[in-house]
Amino acid sequence: MMQNSSLDSILRIGEVWSVDGRSVRIKVDENKNVSHLLYCGTVIKNVSVGGFVKISKGYVRIIAKVEGERIALDKDIDEVYHSGQDVLRRYLDVKLLGYIDCNKYYQGIKEMPLVGNECSLIVKTEFELIHSFVSDKSKAICIGSLLLDDEQNINFDINKLFGSHIGIFGNTGSGKSYTLAKIYHQLFEKVQNYHSFSKNAKFLLFDFNGEYSGKNTITKEKTIFKLSTSVAVENTNRIPISQSEIAKPELLSILASATDKTQQPFIKRTLQLREYIQKADNALDAFRGLLKKAIRDTLKIEDGVKGNILLSYLCQMLEKNKEEHLDLHEGIGFHSGQHCFLVEVAGRMVYMHDAGSENILPNLPLYKSADDYNFSDNFIAEFIDYMYLQLILDVNSNRAINEHIAPAINKLRGTQKSFDKIFNITNDENDNLFDKSSFVVIDMNSCNTDMKKLVPLIISLEVYRKQKEKKAGAKESLNIIIDEAHNILSYESTRESETWKDYRLEVFEEIIKEGRKFAVFMTLASQRPSDISHTIISQLHNYFIHRLVNQRDIDMIANHVSYLDKLSVEQLPVLPQGGCVVAGVMTQLPVIIQVAPLNKEVAPNSSTIKLVESWMS
């Protein structure tokens, strides 16, 4: 009993001086203004900013965190009979966090302290209770220890971490990529041997810089798609995607950089035309019939410039179906005096505005070639033909102007080359990214900028749609991981149209806001959190925040991450490499941890080159 009383007196540091909501001021005892205390041969660290204290109110142990300290004059002391040093008193400003009850720490305020309540240091067992975020360590992972106490390992509940949206932020070289790899490596080390894990869990990682495509990085049980827009790749390394996913007006408008007012409505009309033809008993015959109509209508145009442009489109569509090169313009001319096309067949010249002129068309090479037309095996190429056909029909009916529509077709033709090197469009809805393994890495290091923005959008849309279509109560989950997320979730990009940017952000904002209902979770890593959509940042559940020195980034985190306290935010610019503030639904309070080392073979390829070793070896 005396020993407990002696310990209490040593651990006591003062008493509550004032209470203002969660903010409490502690008046420190005069004999406790030292850095360390000694008890039974053990050195105990005294309270300081960032540490924890315990306020005893009866049987309730209230836990608070020290956010500041100050010295003030003690007005109760008569200065005449005391030295100037005695007049000064030390005060701690603390913030209430939670309480300990039945040997367990709870976040939140159960009771408010009273003025005069005793305040004391916490003991090691209480410190461990505060930093215990799991009840069952068999269902948890450990990625590091407290930065200021490397003996205190920090465990995170697997459900609360991976069943949530995660944000990993930090400047270049702060350890951001390393933390991402550590989190998922520890998960696979823990659960990959369970059969239901590989069956029910799917992970999709978008890698912009080739950091995670090493053979053993994170896990060796993975599928890697190394994409490139500079060289042709085999079908086995192209991404399978269903035709129905591409045949959407939003995506086709993005591929064609279509404008809102004219080109996007045109693409929708083209899709309607394609749907109409595909429903015919014989789609190919229906298309050929419209081709012939387009030829007839074009040859009756009275504007030679417009007519020749439309004829060139028809020739582009039909000449590629010919094995030998034929001049489909042969026998066709324009008579400027008569303002009509002139056709020569079998030595006979016919003005196309004459009655009965259509009777000679079946003998015209251009017209006959329509019977030889075949659909392309490539969906994009086929759709371009539909666009040309729709444009010709629209121009002939005065519904569209060629100069307004042609740029979208030309852009789609230009995009097709890069698109075909990356995607393998199939009619099989069952084609699956995850056929070979449950962890897929999309390496876009060799892709151009346009494809780097497009690939994550298209793939995420498809896997999200498939996940939504699964029956309610299904056990399958999907974790989408985006490294360098500012590349595709930024408001600041000026390389693209506002429509394209808005659509991309809307898609990922929907996944962030609604994905949890369908067991779809996102992990975002970025060195520029201030560039990312504020909606996305604020919807994340758990945060790993490494060193940030840009004030815009710090302000973004401070304003949109409600789990952080003032002290944690102020530490962001001075965190060491590998150190990070962890906050969110999986922790009861913000903690600063040092991420434990990874073996070199499973670590990402993100280390900074050592110039001296490179230059002087």
XYZ file of C-alpha atoms in Angstrom:
617
model
C 0.000 0.000 0.000
C 2.852 2.338 0.907
C 4.607 1.353 -2.310
C 1.543 2.311 -4.391
C 1.246 5.584 -2.503
C 4.949 6.269 -3.083
C 4.599 5.515 -6.792
C 1.558 7.783 -7.070
C 3.460 10.627 -5.459
C 6.385 10.189 -7.844
C 4.138 9.994 -10.924
C 2.044 12.974 -9.842
C 2.976 16.097 -11.815
C 0.289 18.569 -10.750
C -3.421 19.295 -10.759
C -6.138 20.626 -13.041
C -6.075 24.421 -13.018
C -8.801 25.183 -15.594
C -11.207 23.349 -17.907
C -12.440 24.793 -21.211
C -14.221 22.059 -23.174
C -11.611 19.503 -24.256
C -8.820 21.975 -23.512
C -7.479 21.627 -19.980
C -4.677 23.527 -18.223
C -2.522 21.695 -15.681
C -0.599 23.493 -12.949
C 2.690 21.602 -12.507
C 4.063 20.965 -9.019
C 7.245 22.887 -8.254
C 9.325 19.770 -7.652
C 8.355 18.232 -11.027
C 10.045 20.788 -13.292
C 12.747 18.302 -14.319
C 13.314 16.273 -17.486
C 13.472 12.857 -15.767
C 12.259 11.284 -12.537
C 13.945 8.476 -10.586
C 11.993 5.667 -8.982
C 13.454 2.418 -7.593
C 16.538 2.720 -9.760
C 14.476 3.324 -12.916
C 14.685 6.560 -14.865
C 11.214 7.767 -15.862
C 10.897 10.415 -18.580
C 8.951 13.409 -17.341
C 6.055 14.921 -19.235
C 6.742 17.059 -22.326
C 4.929 18.329 -25.404
C 3.578 15.364 -27.355
C 3.420 13.116 -24.293
C 0.403 11.732 -22.446
C -0.900 12.442 -18.970
C -3.580 10.873 -16.797
C -6.179 12.886 -14.905
C -7.752 10.989 -12.018
C -11.377 11.791 -11.258
C -12.461 9.286 -8.657
C -12.106 5.868 -10.273
C -12.061 7.272 -13.807
C -8.677 7.647 -15.533
C -8.964 10.363 -18.188
C -6.206 10.402 -20.828
C -4.976 13.677 -22.348
C -2.198 14.701 -24.728
C 0.157 17.598 -24.008
C -0.043 20.191 -26.787
C 1.922 23.007 -25.177
C 3.437 24.390 -22.015
C 4.025 27.860 -20.621
C 5.342 29.752 -17.611
C 3.144 32.274 -15.811
C 3.267 34.327 -12.638
C 1.723 32.718 -9.566
C -0.335 35.563 -8.150
C -0.925 33.687 -4.880
C 2.733 34.120 -3.827
C 3.874 37.263 -2.046
C 6.886 38.523 -3.992
C 8.304 40.250 -0.889
C 8.991 36.971 0.916
C 9.900 34.789 -2.083
C 12.537 34.844 -4.795
C 11.620 35.663 -8.394
C 12.039 31.997 -9.294
C 9.343 30.967 -6.799
C 6.856 33.363 -8.382
C 7.007 31.572 -11.768
C 4.857 28.464 -12.246
C 4.801 25.976 -15.093
C 1.509 25.148 -16.835
C 0.665 22.430 -19.373
C -1.998 22.817 -22.051
C -3.508 19.392 -22.697
C -6.300 18.071 -24.920
C -8.636 15.334 -23.673
C -8.539 12.175 -25.813
C -10.248 9.303 -24.015
C -10.309 7.212 -20.875
C -9.213 3.843 -19.496
C -11.866 1.542 -18.076
C -11.623 -2.160 -17.183
C -8.062 -2.287 -18.473
C -9.019 -1.001 -21.934
C -8.572 2.371 -23.603
C -11.612 4.065 -25.153
C -11.566 7.076 -27.435
C -13.947 9.887 -26.522
C -14.946 11.742 -23.398
C -16.917 9.887 -20.747
C -16.510 12.452 -17.973
C -15.011 15.922 -17.788
C -12.296 16.574 -15.189
C -12.812 18.973 -12.300
C -10.534 21.758 -11.184
C -8.196 20.303 -8.587
C -8.197 16.740 -9.988
C -4.777 15.132 -9.759
C -2.701 14.819 -12.934
C 0.068 12.247 -13.243
C 2.341 10.475 -15.699
C 1.032 7.309 -17.328
C 2.788 4.009 -16.658
C 4.033 1.622 -19.352
C 0.953 -0.611 -19.248
C -1.297 2.409 -19.760
C 0.941 3.636 -22.592
C 0.561 0.234 -24.289
C -3.224 0.322 -23.848
C -3.408 3.726 -25.561
C -1.395 2.421 -28.525
C -3.214 -0.893 -28.810
C -5.480 -0.628 -31.856
C -6.380 -4.323 -32.219
C -8.030 -6.885 -29.998
C -6.790 -9.927 -31.935
C -3.209 -9.757 -33.215
C -3.808 -12.777 -35.452
C -6.002 -10.497 -37.587
C -3.570 -7.592 -37.648
C -0.361 -6.506 -39.346
C 2.611 -4.592 -37.977
C 4.444 -2.182 -40.269
C 6.628 -0.376 -37.747
C 7.052 1.079 -34.284
C 6.569 4.430 -32.595
C 9.099 6.962 -33.832
C 10.038 8.011 -30.283
C 9.826 4.526 -28.759
C 11.094 1.776 -31.039
C 10.118 -0.873 -28.483
C 6.425 -0.089 -28.973
C 5.325 -1.890 -32.156
C 2.127 -0.625 -33.736
C -0.400 -3.154 -35.066
C -3.280 -2.312 -37.393
C -6.517 -4.242 -37.757
C -6.732 -5.806 -41.243
C -10.469 -5.164 -41.547
C -10.222 -1.507 -40.565
C -7.204 -0.854 -42.787
C -7.934 -2.712 -46.017
C -11.701 -2.374 -45.753
C -11.252 1.371 -46.139
C -9.944 4.048 -48.491
C -6.286 4.790 -47.718
C -4.217 7.897 -48.422
C -0.399 7.786 -48.412
C 1.168 11.213 -48.849
C 4.685 12.611 -48.702
C 7.304 14.484 -50.674
C 9.784 12.707 -52.936
C 12.220 10.654 -50.872
C 10.090 10.650 -47.722
C 9.305 6.917 -47.895
C 5.829 7.059 -49.433
C 6.323 4.240 -51.983
C 8.100 2.167 -49.366
C 5.136 2.454 -47.001
C 2.698 1.416 -49.727
C 4.795 -1.676 -50.464
C 5.215 -2.464 -46.764
C 1.479 -2.336 -46.059
C 0.538 -4.736 -48.839
C 3.572 -6.991 -48.381
C 2.671 -7.492 -44.724
C -0.901 -8.301 -45.724
C 0.200 -10.960 -48.209
C 2.676 -12.410 -45.718
C -0.180 -12.746 -43.240
C -3.015 -14.171 -45.327
C -1.782 -15.333 -48.747
C -1.748 -18.998 -47.722
C -5.499 -19.022 -47.112
C -7.362 -20.406 -50.132
C -10.286 -18.025 -49.655
C -7.909 -15.045 -49.851
C -6.798 -15.737 -53.421
C -10.391 -16.592 -54.323
C -12.150 -13.566 -52.834
C -9.553 -10.767 -52.732
C -8.473 -8.822 -55.834
C -5.798 -6.119 -55.948
C -5.146 -3.780 -58.880
C -2.083 -1.507 -58.747
C -1.497 1.309 -61.256
C 2.252 1.940 -61.410
C 3.229 5.131 -63.263
C 7.010 4.816 -62.862
C 7.716 1.080 -62.919
C 8.489 0.938 -59.189
C 6.399 -2.149 -58.383
C 6.996 -4.381 -61.414
C 9.955 -6.208 -59.900
C 9.581 -9.973 -59.808
C 9.191 -10.147 -56.021
C 8.091 -6.590 -55.182
C 5.267 -6.782 -52.601
C 4.588 -10.397 -53.623
C 5.849 -12.815 -56.238
C 2.314 -14.092 -56.806
C 1.224 -11.382 -59.226
C 0.518 -10.598 -62.875
C 2.431 -7.710 -64.452
C 1.259 -5.874 -67.571
C 4.224 -3.887 -68.909
C 2.544 -1.457 -71.252
C 4.233 0.615 -73.939
C 3.077 3.108 -76.553
C 6.491 3.262 -78.222
C 6.802 -0.380 -79.293
C 4.309 -3.070 -80.264
C 3.590 -5.640 -77.555
C 2.263 -9.173 -77.732
C -1.381 -9.941 -77.053
C -0.333 -11.699 -73.851
C 0.887 -8.400 -72.420
C -2.026 -6.262 -73.582
C -4.926 -5.616 -71.282
C -8.104 -7.524 -72.147
C -11.161 -5.293 -72.166
C -14.697 -5.935 -73.316
C -16.026 -4.155 -76.391
C -19.128 -3.083 -74.485
C -16.931 -1.098 -72.093
C -15.350 0.889 -74.931
C -18.589 1.420 -76.889
C -19.775 4.161 -74.561
C -20.232 7.789 -75.611
C -18.218 9.125 -72.665
C -15.123 7.036 -73.392
C -15.282 7.473 -77.146
C -15.674 11.217 -76.640
C -12.543 11.190 -74.499
C -10.578 9.182 -77.066
C -11.667 11.623 -79.768
C -11.228 14.746 -77.600
C -14.782 15.602 -78.643
C -16.265 19.033 -77.967
C -19.506 19.395 -76.001
C -21.769 21.166 -78.465
C -21.162 19.386 -81.789
C -18.780 16.430 -81.636
C -20.176 14.609 -78.594
C -23.757 14.618 -79.982
C -22.289 13.348 -83.262
C -20.605 10.425 -81.477
C -23.907 9.554 -79.796
C -25.641 9.561 -83.199
C -22.903 7.312 -84.561
C -23.413 4.844 -81.718
C -27.147 4.860 -82.439
C -26.422 4.177 -86.117
C -24.155 1.285 -85.171
C -26.772 -0.148 -82.816
C -29.425 0.156 -85.541
C -27.252 -1.665 -88.102
C -26.146 -4.369 -85.650
C -29.799 -5.215 -84.963
C -30.464 -5.890 -88.655
C -30.815 -9.492 -89.850
C -27.588 -9.029 -91.793
C -25.571 -6.157 -90.339
C -22.957 -6.216 -93.094
C -25.547 -5.974 -95.869
C -27.252 -3.139 -93.997
C -23.969 -1.241 -93.759
C -23.189 -1.826 -97.440
C -26.658 -0.546 -98.337
C -26.039 2.699 -96.436
C -22.640 3.016 -98.105
C -24.293 2.893 -101.515
C -26.844 5.494 -100.412
C -23.985 7.716 -99.221
C -22.281 7.375 -102.633
C -25.490 8.231 -104.514
C -26.239 11.267 -102.332
C -22.656 12.527 -102.490
C -22.515 12.392 -106.299
C -25.582 14.660 -106.434
C -23.947 17.438 -104.384
C -23.644 20.770 -106.202
C -20.627 21.912 -104.134
C -17.490 20.391 -105.659
C -15.217 21.069 -102.665
C -17.606 19.500 -100.174
C -18.384 16.611 -102.500
C -14.721 15.747 -103.102
C -14.032 15.713 -99.354
C -16.883 13.259 -98.788
C -15.696 11.116 -101.711
C -12.229 10.981 -100.121
C -13.811 9.646 -96.914
C -15.635 6.957 -98.895
C -12.428 5.996 -100.660
C -10.577 5.708 -97.326
C -13.217 3.295 -96.069
C -13.329 1.165 -99.223
C -9.738 1.098 -100.442
C -8.462 -0.676 -97.326
C -10.695 -3.640 -98.222
C -8.896 -4.067 -101.543
C -5.859 -6.310 -101.762
C -4.609 -4.513 -104.863
C -4.435 -0.751 -105.042
C -7.297 0.697 -107.065
C -8.076 4.323 -107.749
C -11.698 4.561 -106.680
C -11.802 8.154 -107.897
C -11.423 6.819 -111.428
C -14.187 8.022 -113.731
C -15.448 10.701 -111.332
C -15.021 14.436 -111.930
C -16.778 17.687 -111.133
C -18.080 20.072 -113.794
C -17.823 23.568 -112.322
C -19.991 25.064 -115.043
C -22.856 22.618 -114.492
C -22.261 22.490 -110.698
C -22.541 18.740 -110.618
C -20.456 15.572 -110.681
C -19.615 14.009 -114.020
C -19.227 10.224 -114.232
C -17.591 8.270 -117.052
C -18.573 4.625 -117.451
C -17.683 2.521 -120.512
C -16.717 5.658 -122.438
C -20.012 7.327 -121.690
C -20.116 10.685 -119.815
C -23.124 11.275 -117.575
C -24.053 14.333 -115.510
C -25.298 13.135 -112.143
C -28.145 15.677 -112.028
C -29.632 14.159 -115.201
C -32.689 11.927 -114.934
C -31.785 8.238 -114.853
C -28.129 8.923 -114.021
C -28.251 6.521 -111.063
C -28.708 3.608 -113.477
C -25.018 3.671 -114.414
C -23.724 3.645 -110.819
C -23.583 -0.177 -110.500
C -20.800 -0.094 -113.098
C -18.763 2.552 -111.221
C -15.655 1.131 -109.405
C -16.422 3.134 -106.255
C -19.999 1.869 -106.143
C -19.034 -1.750 -106.867
C -16.429 -1.703 -104.100
C -19.211 -1.159 -101.547
C -20.221 -4.793 -102.116
C -16.724 -5.866 -101.058
C -16.710 -3.915 -97.788
C -16.124 -5.926 -94.592
C -16.115 -4.890 -90.969
C -12.686 -4.545 -89.371
C -11.669 -6.950 -86.618
C -10.532 -3.889 -84.680
C -13.406 -2.155 -82.896
C -11.872 1.329 -83.033
C -11.197 0.990 -86.775
C -14.756 -0.239 -87.305
C -16.169 2.659 -85.305
C -14.136 5.155 -87.356
C -15.864 3.788 -90.477
C -19.220 4.288 -88.779
C -18.191 7.858 -87.989
C -17.268 8.532 -91.622
C -20.571 7.057 -92.776
C -22.550 9.086 -90.229
C -20.654 12.245 -91.204
C -21.399 11.746 -94.911
C -25.083 11.135 -94.181
C -25.223 14.203 -91.898
C -23.474 16.519 -94.365
C -25.678 15.354 -97.245
C -28.762 16.071 -95.131
C -27.352 19.416 -93.922
C -27.303 18.182 -90.339
C -23.593 18.721 -89.758
C -20.654 20.663 -91.138
C -17.587 18.648 -92.072
C -15.119 21.123 -90.536
C -16.868 20.811 -87.158
C -16.773 17.003 -87.006
C -13.652 15.898 -88.915
C -11.158 16.889 -86.129
C -12.765 14.383 -83.741
C -12.416 11.567 -86.295
C -8.797 12.494 -86.998
C -8.031 12.573 -83.263
C -9.553 9.121 -82.796
C -7.495 7.799 -85.704
C -4.370 9.219 -84.058
C -5.253 7.745 -80.671
C -5.973 4.320 -82.162
C -2.290 3.443 -82.627
C -1.457 3.940 -78.960
C -4.732 2.386 -77.841
C -4.157 -0.803 -79.849
C -0.698 -1.252 -78.302
C -2.217 -1.313 -74.830
C -5.687 -2.865 -75.042
C -6.903 -6.108 -76.537
C -10.604 -5.489 -77.195
C -12.676 -8.673 -77.059
C -16.323 -9.657 -77.307
C -15.921 -11.992 -74.348
C -17.430 -10.427 -71.236
C -15.744 -13.140 -69.160
C -12.210 -12.006 -69.999
C -10.696 -11.141 -66.658
C -7.597 -9.274 -65.546
C -7.364 -11.575 -62.549
C -7.420 -14.915 -64.373
C -3.796 -15.707 -63.470
C -3.458 -14.133 -60.023
C -5.339 -11.972 -57.551
C -2.702 -9.203 -57.634
C -2.281 -7.276 -60.905
C 0.279 -4.546 -61.595
C -0.301 -2.184 -64.537
C 3.165 -0.790 -65.362
C 2.697 2.410 -67.407
C 6.295 3.629 -67.251
C 6.693 3.377 -71.057
C 3.313 4.898 -71.929
C 2.796 8.407 -73.241
C 1.069 11.006 -71.058
C -2.334 10.646 -72.734
C -2.423 6.897 -72.155
C -1.232 7.277 -68.557
C -4.360 9.311 -67.888
C -6.645 7.058 -69.910
C -5.579 3.552 -68.837
C -6.471 3.854 -65.109
C -9.855 5.354 -65.988
C -10.873 2.649 -68.475
C -9.675 -0.270 -66.355
C -11.116 1.114 -63.113
C -14.463 1.685 -64.802
C -14.634 -1.895 -66.018
C -13.554 -3.619 -62.788
C -15.822 -1.324 -60.748
C -18.792 -2.096 -63.017
C -18.195 -5.845 -62.731
C -17.901 -5.583 -58.956
C -21.190 -3.659 -58.757
C -22.965 -6.334 -60.795
C -22.133 -9.081 -58.306
C -24.917 -10.342 -56.108
C -25.575 -8.692 -52.773
C -23.727 -10.490 -50.004
C -20.930 -11.700 -52.273
C -17.607 -12.099 -50.478
C -15.360 -10.799 -53.255
C -13.529 -7.534 -52.594
C -11.459 -5.252 -54.820
C -8.650 -2.918 -53.756
C -7.596 -0.360 -56.392
C -4.128 1.073 -55.678
C -2.969 4.208 -57.510
C 0.621 5.333 -57.067
C 1.378 8.975 -57.988
C -2.377 9.591 -57.900
C -2.038 13.309 -58.656
C -1.366 12.303 -62.281
C -5.016 11.401 -62.792
C -6.895 13.004 -59.888
C -5.630 16.553 -60.282
C -7.663 19.706 -60.854
C -4.551 21.479 -62.111
C -3.986 19.665 -65.419
C -4.137 21.946 -68.477
C -3.344 19.312 -71.116
C -6.933 18.194 -71.531
C -10.442 19.549 -71.935
C -12.529 20.418 -68.892
C -15.114 17.804 -69.907
C -12.534 15.009 -69.967
C -11.036 16.147 -66.661
C -14.453 16.434 -64.991
C -15.539 13.003 -66.207
C -12.364 11.347 -64.908
C -12.722 12.983 -61.502
C -16.431 12.105 -61.338
C -15.633 8.434 -61.934
C -13.068 8.200 -59.142
C -15.144 10.356 -56.807
C -18.019 7.920 -57.283
C -15.739 4.988 -56.453
C -14.528 6.805 -53.335
C -18.048 7.738 -52.209
C -19.997 4.614 -53.216
C -17.356 1.894 -53.562
C -17.574 0.712 -49.962
C -21.126 -0.575 -50.609
C -19.746 -2.900 -53.284
C -16.533 -3.885 -51.434
C -14.377 -1.639 -53.636
C -11.649 0.229 -51.781
C -8.969 2.624 -52.991
C -5.410 3.313 -51.881
C -3.935 6.576 -53.155
C -0.280 7.598 -52.921
C 0.837 11.074 -53.929
C 3.588 13.619 -53.357
C 1.176 16.492 -54.064
C -2.031 16.041 -52.022
C -3.032 19.670 -52.644
C -3.484 18.872 -56.354
C -5.939 16.039 -55.717
C -9.688 16.605 -55.625
C -10.715 17.851 -52.177
C -13.720 15.521 -52.275
C -11.447 12.518 -52.663
C -9.032 13.576 -49.903
C -11.829 14.171 -47.388
C -13.511 10.816 -48.153
C -10.449 8.736 -47.245
C -10.673 6.733 -44.027
C -7.027 6.138 -43.086
C -3.941 8.260 -43.688
C -0.186 7.642 -43.710
C 1.373 11.099 -43.991
C 5.131 11.387 -44.526
C 7.213 14.554 -44.650
C 5.498 17.481 -46.390
C 7.236 20.842 -46.742
C 4.971 22.679 -49.176
C 2.560 24.868 -47.222
C -0.293 24.201 -49.680
C 0.045 20.470 -49.052
C 0.179 20.951 -45.289
C -2.875 23.224 -45.337
C -4.770 20.690 -47.450
C -4.036 17.932 -44.939
C -4.853 20.138 -41.942
C -8.168 21.303 -43.419
C -9.463 18.005 -44.794
C -8.138 15.309 -42.435
C -10.270 15.575 -39.322
C -8.346 12.854 -37.457
C -5.182 14.968 -37.017
C -4.374 17.165 -34.055
C -2.428 20.417 -34.156
C 0.789 18.813 -32.913
C 0.759 16.115 -35.610
C 0.292 18.694 -38.380
C 3.186 20.788 -37.077
C 5.492 17.752 -37.191
C 4.923 17.057 -40.900
C 7.789 19.238 -42.254
C 10.399 17.672 -39.934
C 9.584 13.961 -40.144
C 12.586 11.729 -40.942
C 12.667 9.410 -43.939
C 10.313 6.510 -43.269
C 8.571 8.360 -40.465
C 4.883 9.121 -40.903
C 1.824 10.297 -39.033
C -0.862 7.607 -39.008
C -4.452 8.650 -38.398
C -7.940 7.464 -39.247
C -10.645 5.030 -38.271
C -8.146 2.261 -37.476
C -6.365 4.300 -34.789
C -7.882 5.862 -31.703
C -5.504 8.805 -31.929
C -2.841 10.076 -34.354
C 0.502 8.300 -33.915
C 3.904 8.929 -35.461
C 5.593 5.714 -36.519
C 8.828 4.644 -38.179
C 8.090 2.151 -40.952
C 10.168 -1.008 -40.504
C 12.685 -2.011 -43.213
C 11.692 -4.228 -46.131
C 13.917 -6.875 -47.644
C 15.531 -5.513 -50.794
C 13.901 -8.085 -53.086
C 10.353 -7.100 -52.081
C 10.978 -3.337 -51.828
C 9.904 -0.989 -54.649
C 12.436 0.431 -57.083
C 12.184 3.946 -55.668
C 15.495 4.564 -53.906
C 17.613 7.616 -54.709
C 20.822 6.906 -56.611
C 24.016 7.169 -54.542
C 26.149 9.363 -56.761
C 29.461 8.857 -54.961
C 29.222 5.071 -55.283
C 28.178 5.458 -58.919
C 30.935 7.905 -59.823
C 33.847 6.612 -57.756
C 33.496 2.842 -58.016
